Coordinates of C-alpha atoms in Angstrom, one line a residue:
M1 CA 111.2 99.1 106.5
W2 CA 110.7 101.6 103.7
D3 CA 114.2 100.9 102.3
D4 CA 113.3 97.2 101.9
L5 CA 110.0 98.0 100.1
K6 CA 111.8 100.5 97.8
R7 CA 114.3 97.8 96.9
L8 CA 111.5 95.5 96.0
A9 CA 110.0 98.3 93.8
A10 CA 113.3 99.0 92.1
A11 CA 113.7 95.3 91.2
R12 CA 110.3 95.5 89.5
E13 CA 110.9 98.8 87.6
G14 CA 109.8 98.5 84.1
R15 CA 107.7 95.3 84.7
R16 CA 104.3 95.7 83.1
I17 CA 101.1 95.0 85.0
D18 CA 99.4 93.3 82.1
A19 CA 102.3 90.8 82.0
L20 CA 101.4 89.7 85.5
F21 CA 98.1 88.5 84.2
A22 CA 99.8 86.5 81.4
Q23 CA 102.0 84.8 84.0
D24 CA 99.1 84.0 86.4
A25 CA 95.7 83.0 85.1
D26 CA 94.3 83.3 88.6
R27 CA 95.8 86.7 89.4
A28 CA 92.4 88.6 89.5
A29 CA 91.0 86.2 92.1
S30 CA 94.2 86.2 94.2
F31 CA 94.4 89.9 94.3
S32 CA 90.8 90.6 95.2
I33 CA 88.7 90.5 98.3
E34 CA 84.9 90.0 98.4
V35 CA 82.9 90.8 101.5
D36 CA 79.1 91.0 101.8
G37 CA 78.4 91.5 98.2
M38 CA 81.2 94.0 97.6
L39 CA 84.3 93.2 95.6
F40 CA 87.6 95.0 95.9
D41 CA 89.9 94.2 92.9
F42 CA 93.5 95.4 93.3
S43 CA 95.0 93.1 90.7
K44 CA 95.7 96.0 88.2
T45 CA 98.7 97.1 90.3
Q46 CA 102.4 96.1 90.6
L47 CA 101.7 94.0 93.7
D48 CA 102.9 90.4 93.6
D49 CA 103.1 87.7 96.3
E50 CA 106.5 88.9 97.5
V51 CA 105.4 92.6 97.7
L52 CA 102.2 91.7 99.3
A53 CA 104.0 89.6 102.0
A54 CA 106.4 92.5 102.6
L55 CA 103.5 95.0 103.0
I56 CA 101.7 92.6 105.4
A57 CA 104.9 92.3 107.4
V58 CA 105.1 96.1 107.6
A59 CA 101.5 96.2 109.0
D60 CA 102.4 93.5 111.5
A61 CA 105.6 95.4 112.6
A62 CA 103.5 98.6 113.1
K63 CA 101.1 96.6 115.3
V64 CA 98.1 97.4 113.2
A65 CA 96.1 94.6 114.8
P66 CA 96.6 95.5 118.5
R67 CA 96.2 99.2 117.7
R68 CA 92.9 98.4 116.0
E69 CA 91.7 96.6 119.1
A70 CA 92.8 99.6 121.2
M71 CA 90.6 101.8 119.1
F72 CA 87.5 99.6 119.3
E73 CA 88.0 99.2 123.1
G74 CA 88.0 102.9 123.8
V75 CA 91.7 103.4 124.6
R76 CA 92.8 107.0 124.1
I77 CA 94.7 106.5 120.9
N78 CA 94.3 110.2 120.0
E79 CA 97.2 110.9 122.2
T80 CA 97.8 114.6 121.4
E81 CA 94.3 115.5 122.6
G82 CA 94.0 112.7 125.2
R83 CA 90.8 111.2 123.6
A84 CA 89.4 107.9 122.6
V85 CA 88.4 107.4 118.9
L86 CA 85.0 105.8 118.9
H87 CA 82.9 106.8 115.9
T88 CA 82.5 103.1 115.5
A89 CA 80.3 103.1 118.7
L90 CA 77.8 105.3 116.9
R91 CA 77.0 102.5 114.5
N92 CA 77.2 99.7 117.1
L93 CA 73.5 98.9 116.8
D94 CA 73.8 95.7 118.8
G95 CA 74.6 97.7 121.8
A96 CA 77.5 95.5 122.9
P97 CA 79.3 97.4 125.7
V98 CA 82.0 100.0 124.7
L99 CA 84.0 101.3 127.6
V100 CA 85.7 104.7 128.0
D101 CA 87.4 105.0 131.4
G102 CA 85.4 102.0 132.6
A103 CA 82.0 103.5 131.7
D104 CA 79.8 102.0 128.9
V105 CA 79.0 104.7 126.3
M106 CA 76.4 102.6 124.5
P107 CA 73.3 103.4 126.5
A108 CA 73.8 107.1 125.8
V109 CA 74.6 106.5 122.1
L110 CA 71.5 104.4 121.5
G111 CA 69.4 106.8 123.6
T112 CA 70.5 109.7 121.3
L113 CA 69.6 107.6 118.3
D114 CA 66.2 107.0 119.6
R115 CA 65.7 110.7 120.3
M116 CA 66.8 111.5 116.8
E117 CA 64.4 109.1 115.3
K118 CA 61.5 110.5 117.4
L119 CA 62.2 114.0 116.2
A120 CA 62.7 112.9 112.6
N121 CA 59.3 111.2 112.6
E122 CA 57.8 114.3 114.1
I123 CA 59.3 116.6 111.5
R124 CA 58.7 114.3 108.6
G125 CA 55.0 114.2 109.6
S126 CA 54.7 118.0 109.9
A127 CA 54.3 120.8 107.4
I128 CA 58.1 121.2 107.1
T129 CA 59.0 121.1 103.4
D130 CA 62.7 122.1 103.6
V131 CA 65.5 121.5 105.9
V132 CA 68.7 123.6 105.8
N133 CA 71.7 122.0 107.5
I134 CA 74.2 124.8 108.5
G135 CA 77.6 123.4 109.3
I136 CA 81.1 123.2 107.9
G137 CA 83.8 120.6 107.5
G138 CA 82.7 117.3 108.9
S139 CA 79.3 118.9 109.9
D140 CA 78.6 119.4 106.2
L141 CA 80.7 117.1 103.9
G142 CA 79.5 113.8 105.4
P143 CA 75.7 114.4 105.6
K144 CA 75.7 116.3 102.3
M145 CA 77.6 113.5 100.5
G146 CA 75.3 110.8 102.1
T147 CA 72.1 112.7 101.4
I148 CA 72.9 113.1 97.7
A149 CA 74.1 109.5 97.5
L150 CA 70.8 108.2 98.8
A151 CA 68.5 110.3 96.6
P152 CA 66.4 107.3 95.5
F153 CA 65.4 106.8 99.1
H154 CA 64.2 110.3 99.8
D155 CA 60.7 110.5 101.1
G156 CA 61.0 113.4 103.6
P157 CA 61.6 117.1 103.3
R158 CA 64.0 118.5 100.8
C159 CA 67.5 118.9 102.4
H160 CA 69.8 121.8 101.7
F161 CA 73.4 122.4 103.0
V162 CA 75.0 125.7 103.8
S163 CA 78.7 125.7 104.8
N164 CA 80.6 128.6 103.3
V165 CA 80.7 131.9 105.2
D166 CA 80.4 133.5 101.7
G167 CA 77.0 135.1 101.8
A168 CA 76.2 133.7 98.4
D169 CA 75.9 130.2 99.8
I170 CA 73.1 130.9 102.2
A171 CA 71.5 133.5 100.0
D172 CA 71.2 131.1 97.1
T173 CA 69.8 128.4 99.4
L174 CA 67.2 130.6 101.1
R175 CA 65.8 131.6 97.7
R176 CA 64.7 128.1 97.3
C177 CA 62.9 127.9 100.6
T178 CA 59.7 129.3 102.2
P179 CA 60.1 130.7 105.7
A180 CA 56.9 129.2 107.1
T181 CA 57.9 125.7 106.2
T182 CA 61.7 125.7 106.6
L183 CA 63.6 124.1 109.5
F184 CA 67.3 124.9 110.3
V185 CA 69.7 122.3 111.7
I186 CA 72.7 124.1 113.2
A187 CA 75.6 121.7 113.3
S188 CA 78.4 122.9 115.5
K189 CA 79.8 120.9 118.4
T190 CA 80.8 124.0 120.4
F191 CA 78.1 126.3 119.0
T192 CA 80.9 128.8 118.4
T193 CA 82.2 127.9 114.9
I194 CA 82.4 131.4 113.3
E195 CA 81.2 130.3 109.8
T196 CA 78.3 128.2 111.1
M197 CA 77.1 130.7 113.7
T198 CA 77.3 133.6 111.2
N199 CA 75.1 131.7 108.8
A200 CA 72.8 130.6 111.6
R201 CA 72.3 134.3 112.6
T202 CA 71.5 135.1 109.0
A203 CA 68.9 132.3 108.9
W204 CA 67.3 133.7 112.2
D205 CA 67.2 137.2 110.7
W206 CA 65.6 135.8 107.5
L207 CA 62.8 134.2 109.5
E208 CA 62.2 137.4 111.5
A209 CA 62.2 139.6 108.4
A210 CA 59.5 137.4 106.9
G211 CA 57.4 137.8 110.1
E212 CA 57.8 134.2 111.0
T213 CA 58.3 132.9 114.5
T214 CA 61.7 131.3 115.2
D215 CA 60.1 128.9 117.8
G216 CA 60.4 125.3 116.6
K217 CA 62.4 126.3 113.6
F218 CA 65.8 125.4 114.9
V219 CA 67.6 122.2 115.9
A220 CA 71.1 122.2 117.4
L221 CA 73.6 119.4 116.8
S222 CA 75.9 120.5 119.6
S223 CA 77.4 119.5 123.0
N224 CA 77.0 123.1 124.2
Q225 CA 73.5 123.1 125.6
T226 CA 74.0 126.4 127.3
R227 CA 74.8 128.2 124.1
A228 CA 71.9 126.5 122.3
A229 CA 69.6 127.5 125.1
E230 CA 70.7 131.1 124.7
W231 CA 69.5 130.8 121.1
G232 CA 66.1 129.6 122.4
I233 CA 66.6 126.0 121.3
P234 CA 65.0 123.7 123.9
A235 CA 66.9 120.8 125.3
E236 CA 64.8 118.3 123.5
R237 CA 65.9 119.7 120.2
V238 CA 69.6 119.7 121.1
F239 CA 71.7 116.6 120.2
G240 CA 75.2 116.3 121.6
F241 CA 78.1 114.0 121.0
E242 CA 81.3 113.2 122.9
D243 CA 84.8 114.4 122.2
W244 CA 85.7 110.9 121.1
V245 CA 83.8 111.5 117.8
G246 CA 85.9 113.6 115.4
G247 CA 84.1 116.0 113.1
R248 CA 85.1 114.1 109.9
Y249 CA 83.9 110.9 111.5
S250 CA 80.6 112.2 112.8
M251 CA 78.0 111.6 110.1
W252 CA 77.0 108.3 112.0
G253 CA 75.5 110.2 114.9
P254 CA 73.6 113.5 115.4
I255 CA 75.5 115.2 112.5
G256 CA 73.6 112.7 110.3
L257 CA 70.2 114.1 111.3
S258 CA 69.7 115.7 107.9
M259 CA 70.2 112.4 106.2
M260 CA 67.7 110.8 108.5
L261 CA 65.2 113.5 107.8
A262 CA 65.6 112.9 104.1
V263 CA 65.5 109.1 104.0
G264 CA 63.8 108.2 107.2
P265 CA 65.0 106.4 110.4
G266 CA 64.8 102.9 108.9
N267 CA 67.1 103.8 106.0
F268 CA 69.5 105.6 108.3
R269 CA 69.7 102.5 110.5
A270 CA 70.5 100.5 107.4
F271 CA 73.3 103.0 106.8
L272 CA 74.6 102.4 110.3
S273 CA 74.2 98.6 109.8
G274 CA 76.5 98.7 106.8
G275 CA 79.1 100.6 108.7
M276 CA 78.9 98.1 111.6
K277 CA 79.3 95.1 109.2
M278 CA 82.5 96.7 107.8
D279 CA 83.7 97.2 111.3
R280 CA 83.2 93.5 112.1
H281 CA 85.1 92.5 108.9
F282 CA 87.9 95.0 109.7
R283 CA 88.2 93.7 113.2
D284 CA 88.0 89.9 112.5
A285 CA 89.5 89.2 109.0
P286 CA 93.2 88.3 108.7
L287 CA 95.3 91.2 107.4
A288 CA 95.8 89.6 104.0
R289 CA 92.1 89.2 103.4
N290 CA 91.0 92.4 105.1
M291 CA 89.5 94.9 102.7
P292 CA 90.4 98.1 104.6
V293 CA 93.9 96.8 105.3
M294 CA 94.5 96.0 101.7
L295 CA 93.0 99.3 100.5
A296 CA 95.5 101.0 102.8
L297 CA 98.5 98.9 101.8
V298 CA 97.9 99.4 98.1
G299 CA 97.7 103.1 98.7
M300 CA 100.9 103.1 100.7
W301 CA 102.7 101.1 98.0
H302 CA 101.8 103.7 95.5
N303 CA 102.5 106.8 97.7
Q304 CA 105.2 106.0 100.2
V305 CA 107.1 103.4 98.1
L306 CA 106.6 104.4 94.4
G307 CA 106.3 108.1 95.1
Y308 CA 102.9 108.6 93.4
S309 CA 101.8 111.6 95.4
T310 CA 98.1 111.8 94.4
R311 CA 95.2 109.4 94.1
A312 CA 92.1 109.9 92.0
V313 CA 88.8 108.7 93.4
L314 CA 86.5 108.0 90.4
P315 CA 83.0 106.8 91.3
Y316 CA 81.1 105.7 88.3
D317 CA 77.9 106.5 90.2
N318 CA 76.7 110.1 89.8
R319 CA 75.0 110.1 93.2
L320 CA 78.5 109.7 94.7
E321 CA 79.5 113.1 93.2
R322 CA 80.5 114.4 96.6
L323 CA 82.4 111.3 97.7
P324 CA 85.8 112.6 96.4
A325 CA 85.3 115.9 98.4
Y326 CA 84.3 113.9 101.5
L327 CA 87.4 111.7 101.2
Q328 CA 89.6 114.8 100.7
Q329 CA 88.8 115.8 104.2
L330 CA 88.7 112.3 105.6
E331 CA 92.2 111.4 104.3
M332 CA 94.0 114.8 104.0
E333 CA 92.9 116.2 107.3
S334 CA 93.6 112.9 109.0
N335 CA 96.9 111.9 107.5
G336 CA 98.2 115.2 106.3
K337 CA 100.8 115.4 109.1
G338 CA 104.5 116.0 109.2
V339 CA 105.5 114.6 112.5
S340 CA 105.3 111.2 114.2
M341 CA 103.4 110.4 117.4
E342 CA 106.7 111.2 119.3
G343 CA 107.0 114.6 117.5
A344 CA 109.9 113.6 115.2
G345 CA 109.8 114.6 111.5
L346 CA 108.5 111.9 109.1
T347 CA 111.1 110.3 106.9
V348 CA 108.6 109.4 104.2
N349 CA 105.6 111.2 102.6
S350 CA 102.5 111.4 104.6
G351 CA 99.0 111.2 103.1
P352 CA 98.5 111.8 99.3
V353 CA 96.5 114.5 97.6
V354 CA 93.0 113.0 97.1
W355 CA 90.8 114.3 94.3
G356 CA 88.3 113.1 91.7
E357 CA 85.0 113.4 90.0
P358 CA 82.3 111.0 88.9
G359 CA 82.7 109.1 85.7
T360 CA 82.0 109.6 82.8
N361 CA 82.3 113.4 83.4
G362 CA 85.9 113.1 84.4
Q363 CA 86.8 111.3 81.1
H364 CA 86.0 114.5 79.3
A365 CA 88.0 116.7 81.8
F366 CA 91.2 115.3 83.3
Y367 CA 91.6 111.7 82.1
Q368 CA 93.9 113.1 79.4
L369 CA 96.5 113.7 82.1
I370 CA 95.9 110.3 83.7
H371 CA 96.4 108.4 80.5
Q372 CA 99.2 110.4 78.8
G373 CA 100.6 112.8 81.3
T374 CA 104.1 112.6 82.8
R375 CA 102.9 111.8 86.3
V376 CA 101.4 108.5 87.3
V377 CA 98.1 108.9 89.1
P378 CA 96.8 105.7 90.8
C379 CA 93.0 105.6 90.2
E380 CA 90.3 104.1 92.5
F381 CA 87.3 103.2 90.4
M382 CA 83.9 102.2 91.9
V383 CA 80.7 101.1 90.2
A384 CA 77.5 99.4 91.0
A385 CA 76.3 96.2 89.2
R386 CA 72.9 97.9 88.7
G387 CA 71.3 101.3 89.0
H388 CA 68.1 102.5 90.5
E389 CA 66.4 103.3 87.1
P390 CA 65.4 99.9 85.5
S391 CA 63.9 101.7 82.5
L392 CA 67.3 103.3 81.9
R393 CA 69.3 100.1 82.1
H394 CA 71.0 100.9 78.8
H395 CA 72.5 104.0 80.5
H396 CA 73.9 101.9 83.3
E397 CA 75.4 99.3 80.9
L398 CA 77.2 102.1 79.1
L399 CA 78.4 103.5 82.4
V400 CA 79.8 100.1 83.5
A401 CA 81.5 99.6 80.1
N402 CA 83.2 103.0 80.4
C403 CA 84.4 102.2 83.9
L404 CA 85.9 98.9 83.0
A405 CA 87.4 100.3 79.8
Q406 CA 89.2 103.0 81.6
S407 CA 90.9 100.7 84.1
E408 CA 91.9 98.4 81.2
A409 CA 93.2 101.2 79.1
L410 CA 95.3 102.6 82.0
M411 CA 96.9 99.1 82.4
R412 CA 97.2 98.1 78.7
G413 CA 98.1 101.4 77.0
R414 CA 98.8 101.6 73.3
A415 CA 102.3 100.9 71.9
L416 CA 103.8 102.9 69.0
D417 CA 103.4 100.1 66.5
E418 CA 99.7 99.8 67.3
A419 CA 99.2 103.6 67.1
R420 CA 101.0 103.7 63.8
A421 CA 98.9 100.8 62.3
G422 CA 95.7 102.6 63.3
I423 CA 96.4 105.6 61.2
A424 CA 98.5 104.2 58.4
D425 CA 95.7 104.8 55.9
A426 CA 95.6 108.5 56.7
F427 CA 99.3 109.4 57.0
N428 CA 102.7 108.3 55.7
G429 CA 106.4 109.0 56.2
D430 CA 107.5 111.4 58.9
E431 CA 104.0 112.7 59.4
L432 CA 102.8 109.2 60.1
E433 CA 105.5 108.9 62.8
R434 CA 104.7 112.2 64.3
Q435 CA 101.0 111.6 64.4
A436 CA 101.4 108.1 65.8
R437 CA 103.5 109.3 68.7
H438 CA 100.6 111.6 69.8
R439 CA 98.4 108.5 70.0
V440 CA 100.7 106.4 72.2
F441 CA 99.4 105.5 75.6
P442 CA 102.2 104.4 78.0
G443 CA 99.9 102.2 80.0
N444 CA 101.2 100.3 83.0
R445 CA 99.3 102.7 85.2
P446 CA 97.8 101.2 88.4
S447 CA 94.2 101.2 89.4
T448 CA 91.8 99.5 91.8
T449 CA 88.1 98.9 91.4
L450 CA 85.4 98.6 94.0
V451 CA 82.2 96.9 92.8
Y452 CA 79.0 96.6 94.7
K453 CA 75.5 95.4 93.8
L454 CA 73.5 98.7 94.3
L455 CA 74.1 102.0 96.0
D456 CA 71.6 101.6 98.9
P457 CA 72.0 102.8 102.5
E458 CA 73.7 99.7 103.8
T459 CA 76.2 99.7 100.9
L460 CA 77.0 103.4 101.5
G461 CA 77.7 102.6 105.1
R462 CA 80.1 99.9 104.1
I463 CA 81.9 102.2 101.7
V464 CA 82.3 105.0 104.2
A465 CA 83.5 102.7 107.0
L466 CA 85.9 101.1 104.5
Y467 CA 87.6 104.4 103.8
E468 CA 87.6 105.4 107.5
H469 CA 89.5 102.2 108.4
R470 CA 91.9 102.7 105.5
V471 CA 92.9 106.0 107.0
F472 CA 93.4 104.3 110.4
V473 CA 95.7 101.7 109.0
E474 CA 97.8 104.2 107.0
G475 CA 98.1 106.4 110.1
V476 CA 99.2 103.5 112.3
I477 CA 101.9 102.4 109.8
L478 CA 103.1 106.0 109.4
N479 CA 103.1 106.4 113.2
I480 CA 101.1 109.6 113.1
N481 CA 97.9 110.7 114.9
S482 CA 95.1 110.6 112.3
Y483 CA 92.6 112.2 114.7
D484 CA 93.8 115.7 115.5
Q485 CA 93.9 118.6 113.0
W486 CA 96.2 121.3 114.3
G487 CA 96.9 122.4 110.7
V488 CA 93.6 124.1 110.4
E489 CA 94.1 126.3 113.4
L490 CA 96.7 128.9 112.3
G491 CA 94.7 130.4 109.5
K492 CA 91.6 130.6 111.7
E493 CA 93.6 132.5 114.3
L494 CA 95.0 134.9 111.8
A495 CA 91.5 135.5 110.3
T496 CA 90.4 136.6 113.7
T497 CA 93.1 139.3 113.8
L498 CA 92.6 140.3 110.2
H499 CA 88.9 140.8 110.4
P500 CA 89.1 144.3 112.1
M501 CA 91.7 145.3 109.5
V502 CA 89.3 144.3 106.7
T503 CA 86.5 146.4 108.3
G504 CA 88.9 149.3 108.8
A505 CA 88.5 149.3 112.6
E506 CA 92.3 148.7 112.9
T507 CA 95.3 149.4 110.7
A508 CA 97.4 146.7 109.1
E509 CA 100.5 147.8 111.0
G510 CA 102.8 144.8 111.6
K511 CA 101.5 142.8 108.6
D512 CA 103.7 141.9 105.7
G513 CA 103.8 144.0 102.6
S514 CA 101.7 141.6 100.5
T515 CA 98.9 141.5 103.1
R516 CA 99.0 145.3 103.5
Q517 CA 98.7 145.7 99.7
L518 CA 95.9 143.3 99.4
L519 CA 94.0 145.0 102.2
T520 CA 94.5 148.4 100.6
F521 CA 93.2 147.2 97.3
L522 CA 90.2 145.5 98.8
Q523 CA 89.2 148.5 100.9
R524 CA 89.6 150.8 98.0
N525 CA 87.2 148.8 95.9
V526 CA 84.5 148.1 98.4

């Protein structure tokens, strides 16, 4: 499979992307997909009809379509943990039955959503001015990204997010809050996550030190009602979720409570609706016209076939500033695996390194490497047709111009003759040649662009679900389990054993020389 694709790639080595447009006047339309007011343009890549057909054949051979149905139908596709994968059920607003072991999960899902809305309305109508979400990983990245993205829709309390066990995180946050009017949302499925519970205890102590009651000041997003009750959090303020919702896929349910408090239940439902609409498209559209499938196949062409090991996510939308970080976890924790479902070593690269920053900031930071560096970095641009500030339309027009210019520049580049002609008035001879070479852009660097009308709750839901399903498709084709994360465990286990060594309660006997040296230096400088 991979050998055939690599042969296709080798046959196209040196072919320029811009030449494909010269050969086919309709290329942009042929290599784009538009769904519900959102356009995904992947024409600025090396894909052609033959490559596209080969990639679709790979998806068919991997049984993407039946595996997709198995996911939506509640089959336990997370085989290493024996769990279903049903974050899609959290946004199934129509309530159509979703079965796990023969039982419909939808009444409980919609009942929890109703309870969340009731509490959100109560809090939004109270004296609470600030909400502090305390969680880490999926209990932080998703709701934080979404809350920032939907800033124009905020009409509730200010929402803050604490994740790092570094005391600076919670200390800096609490300085901006008033004990009497602050609510804490503790997001930990087990209510045992060490970073989260350490920060939660600090929040509790902060309230008590200020002479404030802790009653009514805490909400638990957890399936461990017993532990929450030990904290004095009543059952009506505890919102659980099942083991078929992975942490990095959990912002659609109780973990999204902070978003709901910020933008209101109606806007949160619109967010869910956007995700549900992308689910329907993903489930129903043929593979060749399926936006998540094509997003995945383009990514695999770049990573597994061409060997481009990173991808840059470049939202030209400042309110999506945390989207690259969110996608880092979504993609790298899901598909950063080294063994197949059967436990055999992979024969190709697994998921890529995902990174990025909003435009235009990135242009003045790392685009130098993207344009003229020795490594090819596929870029994923995204931009809205309009912004939320009509009086600043000229800003948005400049933003859009920059976004489109960057993708064009990556493809076109600048040849030596063109560079030489541009500076011929300032230099001559050998110096002209030297200076011109510094101004050459190789071009022929691939990018995709996702365009949408406006970043509103429904659009955000579509974007998040789009990337979730991309991860699914890539995982199926690689034959890996995208829904466990054993790679995060070893370091956590070692941290538990190291903690008493850091405090001095135990010696570092048995540790390697480097770890012993580091401990000695740290203890000497406390």
